[in-house]
Short mmCIF file of C-alpha atoms in Angstrom, two decimals:
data_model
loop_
_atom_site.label_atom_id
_atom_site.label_comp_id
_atom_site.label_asym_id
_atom_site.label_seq_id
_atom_site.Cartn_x
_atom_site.Cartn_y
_atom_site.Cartn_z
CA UNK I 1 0.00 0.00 0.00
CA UNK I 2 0.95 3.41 -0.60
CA UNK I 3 1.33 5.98 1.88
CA UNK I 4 -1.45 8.67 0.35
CA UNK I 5 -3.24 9.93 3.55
CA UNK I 6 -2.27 13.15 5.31
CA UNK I 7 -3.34 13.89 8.58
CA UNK I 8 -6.01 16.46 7.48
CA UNK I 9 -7.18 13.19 5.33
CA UNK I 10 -7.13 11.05 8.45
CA UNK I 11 -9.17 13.61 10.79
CA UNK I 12 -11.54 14.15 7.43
CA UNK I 13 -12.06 10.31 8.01
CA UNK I 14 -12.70 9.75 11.51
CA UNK I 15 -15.16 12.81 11.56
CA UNK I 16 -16.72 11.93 8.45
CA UNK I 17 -17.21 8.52 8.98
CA UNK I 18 -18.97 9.50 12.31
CA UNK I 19 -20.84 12.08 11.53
CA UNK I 20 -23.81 10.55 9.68
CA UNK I 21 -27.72 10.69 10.32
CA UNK I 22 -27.71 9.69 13.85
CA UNK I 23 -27.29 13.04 15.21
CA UNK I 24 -30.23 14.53 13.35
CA UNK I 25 -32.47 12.22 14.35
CA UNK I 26 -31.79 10.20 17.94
CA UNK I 27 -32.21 12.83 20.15
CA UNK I 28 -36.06 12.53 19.53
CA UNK I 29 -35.70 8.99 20.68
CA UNK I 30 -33.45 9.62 23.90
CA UNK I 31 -36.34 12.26 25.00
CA UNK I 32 -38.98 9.94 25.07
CA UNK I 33 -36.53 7.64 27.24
CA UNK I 34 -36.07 10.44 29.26
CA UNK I 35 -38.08 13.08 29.39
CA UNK I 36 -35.61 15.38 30.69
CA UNK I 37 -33.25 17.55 29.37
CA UNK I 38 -31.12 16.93 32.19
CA UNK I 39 -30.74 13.08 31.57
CA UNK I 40 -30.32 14.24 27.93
CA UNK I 41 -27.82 16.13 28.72
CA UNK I 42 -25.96 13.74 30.95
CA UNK I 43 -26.01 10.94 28.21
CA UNK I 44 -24.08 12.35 25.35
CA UNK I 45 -21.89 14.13 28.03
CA UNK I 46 -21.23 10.13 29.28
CA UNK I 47 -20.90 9.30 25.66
CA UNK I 48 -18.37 11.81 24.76
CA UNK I 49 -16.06 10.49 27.62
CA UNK I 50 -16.18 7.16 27.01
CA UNK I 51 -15.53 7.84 23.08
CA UNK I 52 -12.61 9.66 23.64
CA UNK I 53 -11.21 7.43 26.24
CA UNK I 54 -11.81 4.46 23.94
CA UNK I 55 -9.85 6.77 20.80
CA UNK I 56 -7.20 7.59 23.50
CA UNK I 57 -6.87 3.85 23.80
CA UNK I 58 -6.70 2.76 20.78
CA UNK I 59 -4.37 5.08 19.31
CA UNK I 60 -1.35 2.91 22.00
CA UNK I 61 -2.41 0.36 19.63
CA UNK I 62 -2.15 2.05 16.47
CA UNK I 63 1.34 2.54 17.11
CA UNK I 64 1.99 -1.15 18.26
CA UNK I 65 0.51 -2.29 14.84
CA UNK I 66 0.75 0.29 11.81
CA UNK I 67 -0.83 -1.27 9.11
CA UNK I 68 -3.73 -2.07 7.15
CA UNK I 69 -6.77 -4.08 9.25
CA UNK I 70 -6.71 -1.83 12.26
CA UNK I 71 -9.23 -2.91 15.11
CA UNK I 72 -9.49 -6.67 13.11
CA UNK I 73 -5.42 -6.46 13.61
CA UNK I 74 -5.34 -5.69 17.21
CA UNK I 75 -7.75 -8.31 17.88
CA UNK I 76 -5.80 -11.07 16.13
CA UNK I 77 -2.25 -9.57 17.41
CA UNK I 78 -3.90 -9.90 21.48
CA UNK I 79 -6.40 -12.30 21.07
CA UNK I 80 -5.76 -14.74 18.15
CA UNK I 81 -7.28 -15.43 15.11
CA UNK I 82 -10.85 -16.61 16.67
CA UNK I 83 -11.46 -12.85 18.09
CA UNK I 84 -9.78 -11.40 15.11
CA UNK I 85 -12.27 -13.23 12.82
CA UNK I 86 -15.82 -12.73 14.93
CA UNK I 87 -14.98 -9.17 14.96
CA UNK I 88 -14.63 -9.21 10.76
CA UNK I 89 -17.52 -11.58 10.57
CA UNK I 90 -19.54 -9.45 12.56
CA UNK I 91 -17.91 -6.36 10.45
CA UNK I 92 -19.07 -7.52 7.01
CA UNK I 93 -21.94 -9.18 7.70
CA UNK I 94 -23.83 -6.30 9.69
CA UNK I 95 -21.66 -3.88 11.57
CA UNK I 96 -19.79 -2.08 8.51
CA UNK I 97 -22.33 -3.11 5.83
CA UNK I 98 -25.20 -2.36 7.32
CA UNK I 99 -24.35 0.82 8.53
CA UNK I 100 -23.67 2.20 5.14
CA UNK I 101 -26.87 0.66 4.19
CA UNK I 102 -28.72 2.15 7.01
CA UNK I 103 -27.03 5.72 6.18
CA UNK I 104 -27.56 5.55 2.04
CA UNK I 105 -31.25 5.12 3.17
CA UNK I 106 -31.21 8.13 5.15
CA UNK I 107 -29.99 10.24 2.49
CA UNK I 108 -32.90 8.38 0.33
CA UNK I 109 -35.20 9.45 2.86
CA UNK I 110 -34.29 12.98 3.44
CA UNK I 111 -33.78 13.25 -0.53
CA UNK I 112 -37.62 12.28 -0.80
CA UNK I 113 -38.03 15.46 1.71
CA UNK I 114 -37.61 17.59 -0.74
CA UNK I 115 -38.96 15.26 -3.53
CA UNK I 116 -42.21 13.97 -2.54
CA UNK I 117 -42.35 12.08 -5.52
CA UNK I 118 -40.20 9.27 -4.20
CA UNK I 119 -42.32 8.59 -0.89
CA UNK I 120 -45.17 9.33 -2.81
CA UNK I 121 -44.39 6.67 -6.02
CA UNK I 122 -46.36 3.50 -5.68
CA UNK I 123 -43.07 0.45 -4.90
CA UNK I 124 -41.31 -1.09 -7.76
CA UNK I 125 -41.94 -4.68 -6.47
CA UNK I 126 -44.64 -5.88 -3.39
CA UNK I 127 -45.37 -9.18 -2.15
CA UNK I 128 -46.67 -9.25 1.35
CA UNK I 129 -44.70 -6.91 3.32
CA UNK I 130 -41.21 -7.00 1.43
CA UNK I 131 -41.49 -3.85 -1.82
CA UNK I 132 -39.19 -2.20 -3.08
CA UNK I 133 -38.96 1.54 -3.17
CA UNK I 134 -37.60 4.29 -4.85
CA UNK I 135 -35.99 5.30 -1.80
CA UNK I 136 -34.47 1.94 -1.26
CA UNK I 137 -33.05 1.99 -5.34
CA UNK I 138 -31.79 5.57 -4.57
CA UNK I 139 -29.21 4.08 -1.60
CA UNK I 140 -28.36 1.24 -3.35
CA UNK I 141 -27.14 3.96 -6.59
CA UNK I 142 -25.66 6.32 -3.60
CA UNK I 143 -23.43 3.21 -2.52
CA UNK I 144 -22.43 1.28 -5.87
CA UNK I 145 -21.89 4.69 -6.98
CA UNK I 146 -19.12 5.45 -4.10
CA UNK I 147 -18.01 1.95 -3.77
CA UNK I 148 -16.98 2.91 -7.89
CA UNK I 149 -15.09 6.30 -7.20
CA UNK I 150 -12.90 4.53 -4.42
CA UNK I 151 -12.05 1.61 -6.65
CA UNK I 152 -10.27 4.62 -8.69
CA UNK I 153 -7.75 5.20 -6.27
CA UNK I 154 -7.53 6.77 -2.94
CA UNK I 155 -6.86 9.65 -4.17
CA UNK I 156 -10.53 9.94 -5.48
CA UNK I 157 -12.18 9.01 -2.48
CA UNK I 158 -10.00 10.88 0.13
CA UNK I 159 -11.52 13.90 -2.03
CA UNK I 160 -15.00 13.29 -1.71
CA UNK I 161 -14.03 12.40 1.82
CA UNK I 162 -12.40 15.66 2.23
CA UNK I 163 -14.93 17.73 0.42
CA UNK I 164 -18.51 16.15 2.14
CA UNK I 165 -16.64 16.31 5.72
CA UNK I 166 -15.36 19.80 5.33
CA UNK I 167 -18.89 20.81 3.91
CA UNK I 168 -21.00 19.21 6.63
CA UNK I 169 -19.02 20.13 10.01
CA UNK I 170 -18.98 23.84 8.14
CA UNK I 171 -22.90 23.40 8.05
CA UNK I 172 -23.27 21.99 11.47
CA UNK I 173 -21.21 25.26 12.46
CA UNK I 174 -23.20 27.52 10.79
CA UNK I 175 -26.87 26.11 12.16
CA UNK I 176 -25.06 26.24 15.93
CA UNK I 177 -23.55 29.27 15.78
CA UNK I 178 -26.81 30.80 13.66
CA UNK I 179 -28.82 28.91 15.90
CA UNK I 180 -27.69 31.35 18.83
CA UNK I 181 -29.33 33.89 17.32
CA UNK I 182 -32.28 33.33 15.48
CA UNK I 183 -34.13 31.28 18.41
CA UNK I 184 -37.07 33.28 19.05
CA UNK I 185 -38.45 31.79 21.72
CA UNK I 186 -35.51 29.49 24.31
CA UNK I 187 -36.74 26.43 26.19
CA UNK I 188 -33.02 25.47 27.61
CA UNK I 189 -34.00 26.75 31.09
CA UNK I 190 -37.06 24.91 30.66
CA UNK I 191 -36.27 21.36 29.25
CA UNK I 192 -32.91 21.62 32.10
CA UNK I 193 -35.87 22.25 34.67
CA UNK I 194 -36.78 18.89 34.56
CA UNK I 195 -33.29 18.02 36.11
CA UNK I 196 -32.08 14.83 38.22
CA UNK I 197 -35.40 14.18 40.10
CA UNK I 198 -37.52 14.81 36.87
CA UNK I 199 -36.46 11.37 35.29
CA UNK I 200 -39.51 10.33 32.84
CA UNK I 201 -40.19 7.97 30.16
CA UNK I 202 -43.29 8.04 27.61
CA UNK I 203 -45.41 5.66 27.78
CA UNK I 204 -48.30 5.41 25.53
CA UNK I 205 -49.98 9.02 25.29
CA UNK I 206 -48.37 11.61 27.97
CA UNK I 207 -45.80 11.07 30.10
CA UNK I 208 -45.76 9.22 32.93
CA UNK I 209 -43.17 8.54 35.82
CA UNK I 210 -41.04 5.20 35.98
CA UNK I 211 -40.06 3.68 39.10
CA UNK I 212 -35.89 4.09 40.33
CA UNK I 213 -35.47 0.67 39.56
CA UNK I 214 -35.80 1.17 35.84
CA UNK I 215 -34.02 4.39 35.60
CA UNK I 216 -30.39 2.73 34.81
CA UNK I 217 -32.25 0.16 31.95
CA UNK I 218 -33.54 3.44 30.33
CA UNK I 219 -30.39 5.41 30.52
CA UNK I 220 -28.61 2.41 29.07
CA UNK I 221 -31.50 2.57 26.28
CA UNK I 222 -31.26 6.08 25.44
CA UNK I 223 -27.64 5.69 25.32
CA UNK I 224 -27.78 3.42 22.20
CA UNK I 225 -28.81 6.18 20.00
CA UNK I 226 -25.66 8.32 21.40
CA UNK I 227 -23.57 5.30 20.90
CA UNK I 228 -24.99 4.62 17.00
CA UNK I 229 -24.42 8.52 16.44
CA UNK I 230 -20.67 7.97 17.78
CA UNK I 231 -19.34 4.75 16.36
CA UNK I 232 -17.39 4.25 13.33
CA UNK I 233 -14.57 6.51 14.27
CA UNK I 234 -12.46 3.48 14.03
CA UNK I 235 -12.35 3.24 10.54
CA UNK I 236 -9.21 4.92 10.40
CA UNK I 237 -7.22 2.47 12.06
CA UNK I 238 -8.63 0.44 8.62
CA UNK I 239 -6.60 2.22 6.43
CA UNK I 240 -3.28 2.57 8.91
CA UNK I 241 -1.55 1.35 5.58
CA UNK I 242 -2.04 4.05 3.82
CA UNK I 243 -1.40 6.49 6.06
CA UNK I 244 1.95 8.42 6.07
CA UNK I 245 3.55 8.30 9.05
CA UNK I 246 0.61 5.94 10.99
CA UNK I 247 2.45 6.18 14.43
CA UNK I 248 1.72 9.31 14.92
CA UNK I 249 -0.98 10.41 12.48
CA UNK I 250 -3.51 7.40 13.50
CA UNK I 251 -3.68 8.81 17.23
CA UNK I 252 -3.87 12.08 16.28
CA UNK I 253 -6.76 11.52 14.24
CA UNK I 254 -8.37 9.54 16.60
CA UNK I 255 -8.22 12.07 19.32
CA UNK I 256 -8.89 15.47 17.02
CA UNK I 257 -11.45 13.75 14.92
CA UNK I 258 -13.57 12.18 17.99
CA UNK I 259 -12.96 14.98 20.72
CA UNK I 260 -14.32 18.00 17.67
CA UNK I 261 -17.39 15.65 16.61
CA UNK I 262 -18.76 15.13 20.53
CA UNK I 263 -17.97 18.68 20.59
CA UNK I 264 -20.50 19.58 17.67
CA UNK I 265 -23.07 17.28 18.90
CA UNK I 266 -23.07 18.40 22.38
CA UNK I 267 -23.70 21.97 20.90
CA UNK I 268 -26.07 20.84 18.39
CA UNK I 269 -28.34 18.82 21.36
CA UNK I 270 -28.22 22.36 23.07
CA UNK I 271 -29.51 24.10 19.87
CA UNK I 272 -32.44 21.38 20.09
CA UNK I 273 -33.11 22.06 23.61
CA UNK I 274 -32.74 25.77 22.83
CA UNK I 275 -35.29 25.91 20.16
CA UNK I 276 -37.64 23.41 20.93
CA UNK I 277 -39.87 22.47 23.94
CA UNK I 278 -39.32 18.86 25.61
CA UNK I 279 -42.31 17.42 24.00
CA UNK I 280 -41.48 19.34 20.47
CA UNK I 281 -38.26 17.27 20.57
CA UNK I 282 -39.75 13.73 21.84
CA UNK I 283 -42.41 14.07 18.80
CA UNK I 284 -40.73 15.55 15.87
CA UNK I 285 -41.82 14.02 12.74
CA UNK I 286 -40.44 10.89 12.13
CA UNK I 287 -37.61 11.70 14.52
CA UNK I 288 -36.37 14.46 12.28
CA UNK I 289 -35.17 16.68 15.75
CA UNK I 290 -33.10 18.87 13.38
CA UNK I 291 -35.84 19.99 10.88
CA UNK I 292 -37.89 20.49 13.42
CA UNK I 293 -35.40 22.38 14.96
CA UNK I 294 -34.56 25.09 11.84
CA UNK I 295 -38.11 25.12 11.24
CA UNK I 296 -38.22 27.55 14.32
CA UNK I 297 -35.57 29.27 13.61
CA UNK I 298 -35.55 29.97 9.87
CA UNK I 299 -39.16 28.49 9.02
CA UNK I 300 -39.67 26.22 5.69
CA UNK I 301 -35.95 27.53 4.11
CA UNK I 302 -34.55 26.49 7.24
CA UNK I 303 -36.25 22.71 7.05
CA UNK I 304 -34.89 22.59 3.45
CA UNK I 305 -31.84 23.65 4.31
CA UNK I 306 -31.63 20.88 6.78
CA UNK I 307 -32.67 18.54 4.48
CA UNK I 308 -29.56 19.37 2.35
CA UNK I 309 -27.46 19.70 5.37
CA UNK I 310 -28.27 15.29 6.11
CA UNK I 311 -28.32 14.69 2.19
CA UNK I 312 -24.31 16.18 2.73
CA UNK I 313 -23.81 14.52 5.86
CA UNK I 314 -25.09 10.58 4.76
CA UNK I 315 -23.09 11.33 1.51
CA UNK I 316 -19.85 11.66 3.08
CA UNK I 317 -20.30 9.24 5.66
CA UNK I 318 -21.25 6.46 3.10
CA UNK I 319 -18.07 7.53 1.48
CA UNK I 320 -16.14 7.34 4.87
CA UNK I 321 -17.46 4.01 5.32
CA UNK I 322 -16.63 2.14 2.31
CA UNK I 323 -13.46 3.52 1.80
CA UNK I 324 -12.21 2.13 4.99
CA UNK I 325 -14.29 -0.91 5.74
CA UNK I 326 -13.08 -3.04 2.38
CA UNK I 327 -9.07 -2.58 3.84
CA UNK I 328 -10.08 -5.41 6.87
CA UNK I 329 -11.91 -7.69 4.33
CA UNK I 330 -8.37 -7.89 2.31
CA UNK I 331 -6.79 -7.77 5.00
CA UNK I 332 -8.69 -10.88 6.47
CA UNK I 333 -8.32 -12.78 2.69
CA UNK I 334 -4.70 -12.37 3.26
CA UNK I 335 -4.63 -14.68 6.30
CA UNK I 336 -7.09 -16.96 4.47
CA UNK I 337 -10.03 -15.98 6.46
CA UNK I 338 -12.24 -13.98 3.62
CA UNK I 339 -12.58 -14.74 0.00
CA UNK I 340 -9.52 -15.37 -1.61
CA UNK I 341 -10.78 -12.65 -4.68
CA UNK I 342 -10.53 -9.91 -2.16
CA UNK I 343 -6.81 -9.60 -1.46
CA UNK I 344 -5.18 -7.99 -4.84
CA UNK I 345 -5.27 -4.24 -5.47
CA UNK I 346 -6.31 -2.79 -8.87
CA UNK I 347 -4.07 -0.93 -11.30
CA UNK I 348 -5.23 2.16 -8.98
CA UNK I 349 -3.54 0.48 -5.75
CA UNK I 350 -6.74 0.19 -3.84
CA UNK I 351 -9.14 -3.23 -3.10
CA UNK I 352 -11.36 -2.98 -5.95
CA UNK I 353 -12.86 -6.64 -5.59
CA UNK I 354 -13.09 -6.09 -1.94
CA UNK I 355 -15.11 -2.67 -2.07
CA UNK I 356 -16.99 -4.55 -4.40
CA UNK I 357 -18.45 -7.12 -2.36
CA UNK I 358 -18.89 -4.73 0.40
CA UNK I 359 -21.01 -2.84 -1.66
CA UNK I 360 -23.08 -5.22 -3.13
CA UNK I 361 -23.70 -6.72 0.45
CA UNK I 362 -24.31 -3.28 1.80
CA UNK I 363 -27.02 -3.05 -1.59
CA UNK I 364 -28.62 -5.89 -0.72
CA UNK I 365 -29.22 -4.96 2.64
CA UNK I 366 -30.96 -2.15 1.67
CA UNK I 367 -33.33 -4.37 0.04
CA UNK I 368 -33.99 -6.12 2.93
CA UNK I 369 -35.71 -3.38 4.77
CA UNK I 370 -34.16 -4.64 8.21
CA UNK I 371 -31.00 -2.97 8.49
CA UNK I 372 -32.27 -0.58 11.20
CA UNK I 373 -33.27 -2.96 13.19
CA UNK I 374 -30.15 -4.88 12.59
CA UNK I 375 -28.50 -1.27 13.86
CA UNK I 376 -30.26 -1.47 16.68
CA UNK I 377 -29.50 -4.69 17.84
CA UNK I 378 -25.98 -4.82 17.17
CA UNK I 379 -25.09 -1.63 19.00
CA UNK I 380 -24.22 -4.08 21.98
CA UNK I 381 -21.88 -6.24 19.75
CA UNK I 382 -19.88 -2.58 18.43
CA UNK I 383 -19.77 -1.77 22.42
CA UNK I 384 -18.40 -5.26 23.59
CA UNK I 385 -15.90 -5.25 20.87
CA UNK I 386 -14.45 -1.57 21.78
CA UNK I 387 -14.11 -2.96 25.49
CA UNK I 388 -12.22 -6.27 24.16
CA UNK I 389 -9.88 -3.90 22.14
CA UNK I 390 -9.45 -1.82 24.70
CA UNK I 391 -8.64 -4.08 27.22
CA UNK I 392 -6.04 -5.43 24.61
CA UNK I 393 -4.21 -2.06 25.49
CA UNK I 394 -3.84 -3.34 29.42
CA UNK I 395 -3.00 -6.95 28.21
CA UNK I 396 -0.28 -6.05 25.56
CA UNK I 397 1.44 -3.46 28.77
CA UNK I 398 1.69 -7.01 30.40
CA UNK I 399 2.78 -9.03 27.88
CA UNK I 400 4.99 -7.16 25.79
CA UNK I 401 5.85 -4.01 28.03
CA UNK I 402 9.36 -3.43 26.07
CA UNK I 403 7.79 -3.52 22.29
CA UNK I 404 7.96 -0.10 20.87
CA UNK I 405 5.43 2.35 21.37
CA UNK I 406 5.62 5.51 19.89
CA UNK I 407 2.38 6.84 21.73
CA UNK I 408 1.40 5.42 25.69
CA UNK I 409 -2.21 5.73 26.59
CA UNK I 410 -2.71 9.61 28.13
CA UNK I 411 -3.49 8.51 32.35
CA UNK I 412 -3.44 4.80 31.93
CA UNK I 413 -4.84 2.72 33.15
CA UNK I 414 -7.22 5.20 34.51
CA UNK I 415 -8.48 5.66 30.57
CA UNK I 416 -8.83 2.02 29.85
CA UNK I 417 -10.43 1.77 32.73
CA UNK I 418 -12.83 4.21 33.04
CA UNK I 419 -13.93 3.18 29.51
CA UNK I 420 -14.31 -0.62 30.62
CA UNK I 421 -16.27 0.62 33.20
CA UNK I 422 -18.60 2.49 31.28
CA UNK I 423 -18.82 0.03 28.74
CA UNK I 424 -19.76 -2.73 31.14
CA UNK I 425 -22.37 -0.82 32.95
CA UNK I 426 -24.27 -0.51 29.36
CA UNK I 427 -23.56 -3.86 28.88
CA UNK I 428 -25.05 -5.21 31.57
CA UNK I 429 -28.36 -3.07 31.69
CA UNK I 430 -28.89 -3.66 28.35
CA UNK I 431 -28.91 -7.53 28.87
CA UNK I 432 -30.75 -6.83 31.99
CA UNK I 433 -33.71 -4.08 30.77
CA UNK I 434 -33.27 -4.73 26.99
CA UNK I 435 -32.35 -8.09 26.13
CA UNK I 436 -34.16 -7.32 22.61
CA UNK I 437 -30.69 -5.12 21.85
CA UNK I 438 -28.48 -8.35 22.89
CA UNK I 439 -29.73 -11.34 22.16
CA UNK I 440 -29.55 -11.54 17.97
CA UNK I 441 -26.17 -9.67 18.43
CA UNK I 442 -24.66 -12.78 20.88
CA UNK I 443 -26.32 -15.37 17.66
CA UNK I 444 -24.47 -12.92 14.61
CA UNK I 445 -21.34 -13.51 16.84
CA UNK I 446 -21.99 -17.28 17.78
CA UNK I 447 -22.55 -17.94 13.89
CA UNK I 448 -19.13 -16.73 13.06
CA UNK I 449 -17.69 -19.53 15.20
CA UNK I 450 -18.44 -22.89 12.91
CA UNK I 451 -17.72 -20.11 10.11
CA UNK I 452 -14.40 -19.47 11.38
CA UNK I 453 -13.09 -23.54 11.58
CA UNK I 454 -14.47 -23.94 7.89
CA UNK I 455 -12.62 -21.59 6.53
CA UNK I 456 -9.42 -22.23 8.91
CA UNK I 457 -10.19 -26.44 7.60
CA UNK I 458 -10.04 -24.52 4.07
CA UNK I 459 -6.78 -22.97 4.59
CA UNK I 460 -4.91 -25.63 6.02
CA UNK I 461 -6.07 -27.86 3.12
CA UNK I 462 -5.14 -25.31 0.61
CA UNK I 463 -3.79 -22.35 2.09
CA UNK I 464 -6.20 -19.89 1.35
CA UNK I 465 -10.28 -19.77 1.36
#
């Protein structure tokens, strides 16, 4: 691989690849947890820490292991191939896929904002409940038709990288800083009102008061629409190959690119609790916090410019996305645990025939109309993965405390630790008070296993799958 990536390129990445359709939308979700601007408050403010921490964490990794496969590398380097694998497994089948499904549909969706005619259009194909829509053929064009510039080099797609990042964190700018002062009327002192003793959750019509014992369960449930809106950040560490100078670069992208995101979505949740009234927030229109947000402040021309603003945002991060996710999958076929097809570059030194099949899988996906429930449920599997990775940092100070490290984990193992913690807490609650988020992500994981010792069987019998 050649080194091609800057730093600017690898900050463009992490905050690109992050910055999607979560944070235009969730917050509606988290209220109705909630109920309290306090408790929202308090849950992306517990979500920035542990992000960062977990970034701080892995960049001491990043310098251990400098090359292409990132988090998939670290695994296999601490763990073995068995770990190494269930996290690619669970990678291409779901995590990486079908989050760039589940984005290209939300730039369908917000496209058909401002065209009717898409969510108005009667479905291409029906039978029973599975059609296909418009919408759906519009994310599957918005993904074949990035997965084709990066298979022209990374030169191509770090500039649409650059260009859709740049463009939507100047937006997101723009509608905080304009936000400040064309609010007419400010709820923050209001929604904050309802502050540590005003914990609610809406049930059926109105809201009504849940018992102490289910507080935790619903913090841990609000949380994994912070978490989906902060994941992904990792997808550097994909591309470590490519980067120049990945000892240093890959942690300083980790830390720049996560710390400025939380930053912008801590101010944009305080622009929604600015302009709009607890229950204004919990039922915006189809969970579209942010339009209904710039409606009050700019009217219609502010909802259309929002519009634009997501269309922007779910372009670039589709972009982020495949360009870094198809690096693991060759990386994988090179130690005969993916297809074999998947490991040789194109005359344009990138993984064609790996962004390939990640695309068409990702397409497909989109067909399926279940990738946001696949989202959902697999937030716990992203989560429990971060906390194996990062406790890979505290194992690898153990076992190998003289290999070279050009970066050390800032206040370890206080950072480690306090993300461990944090990561275990959701864990558990969301086993305990949401088993519906945990359960199909343990069977994706458990499938990988007889997956795993056929293709091993495969390799040892011909040295590659």
């Amino acid at each position: 691989m050649k080194r091609q990536l800057k730093l600017w390129d690898a900050v463009m990445l992490v905050m690109g690849s992050m910055i999607g359709s979560g944070i235009f939308i969730v917050s509606s979700d988290m209220m109705r947890q909630l109920g309290s601007g306090y408790w929202l408050a308090v849950v992306w403010l517990l979500t920035a820490v542990a992000t960062v921490a977990a970034a701080i964490c892995y960049g001491e990794l990043s310098s251990m292991y400098p090359k292409a496969g990132g988090q998939y590398t670290y695994l296999t380097e601490v763990f073995g191939k068995p770990v190494g694998f269930l996290y690619g497994w669970s990678l291409f089948t779901v995590i990486q896929t079908g989050t760039i499904a589940a984005v290209a549909v939300a730039f369908g969706k917000f496209t058909a904002y401002l065209i009717p005619q898409l969510n108005d259009a009667a479905p291409l194909f029906q039978r029973g409940e599975f059609k296909i829509t418009w919408i759906q053929v519009l994310a599957m064009g918005i993904i074949l038709l990035l997965t084709y510039i990066n298979t022209r080099g990374i030169r191509s797609g770090k500039s649409v990288q650059s260009f859709f990042t740049s463009a939507k964190i100047i937006a997101l700018v723009l509608l905080i800083v304009g936000g400040l002062f064309l609010i007419r009327e400010n709820h923050f002192s209001e929604n904050m009102a309802y502050g540590w003793d005003s914990f609610q959750n809406l049930k059926g019509e109105g809201w009504a008061a849940i018992s102490g014992g289910t507080l935790m369960g619903a913090l841990a449930a609000a949380m994994v629409g912070s978490v989906f809106s902060s994941v992904a950040w990792e997808n550097v560490t994909f591309v470590s190959g490519e980067i120049v100078n990945p000892q240093r670069n890959v942690v300083r992208a980790l830390v720049i690119g996560t710390s400025l995101v939380m930053v912008l979505y801590i101010c944009c949740n305080i622009i929604y609790l600015s302009a709009l009234s607890r229950e204004e927030i919990a039922f915006a229109a189809n969970d579209r916090v942010a339009i209904a947000a710039a409606e009050k402040m700019l009217g219609h021309v502010g909802t259309i410019a929002m519009a634009v603003l997501v269309m922007i945002s779910t372009f670039g991060c589709v972009n982020g996305l495949a360009l870094s996710g198809a690096r693991v999958f060759q990386t994988m076929a090179k130690d005969g645990l993916f297809l074999k097809q998947a490991i040789p570059n194109n005359k344009f030194d990138v993984p064609a025939r790996s962004l390939w099949l990640q695309g068409i899988w990702a397409s497909l996906l989109c067909l399926s109309g279940q990738y946001g429930n696949l989202l959902d449920m697999i937030s716990f599997v992203i989560v429990i993965f971060y906390m194996i990775t990062v406790l890979g940092v505290i194992i690898q100070r153990v076992r190998k405390p003289t290999l070279e490290r050009s970066y050390k984990t800032f206040l370890f193992p206080l950072t480690p630790l306090l993300y461990l913690l944090i990561g275990t807490i959701f864990c558990v609650l969301l086993i305990i008070y949401k088993p519906q988020y945990t359960w199909p992500g343990f069977i994706l994981v458990l499938i990988g296993l007889p997956v795993y010792f056929i293709a091993r069987g495969k390799m040892n019998g011909r040295g590659s799958v």
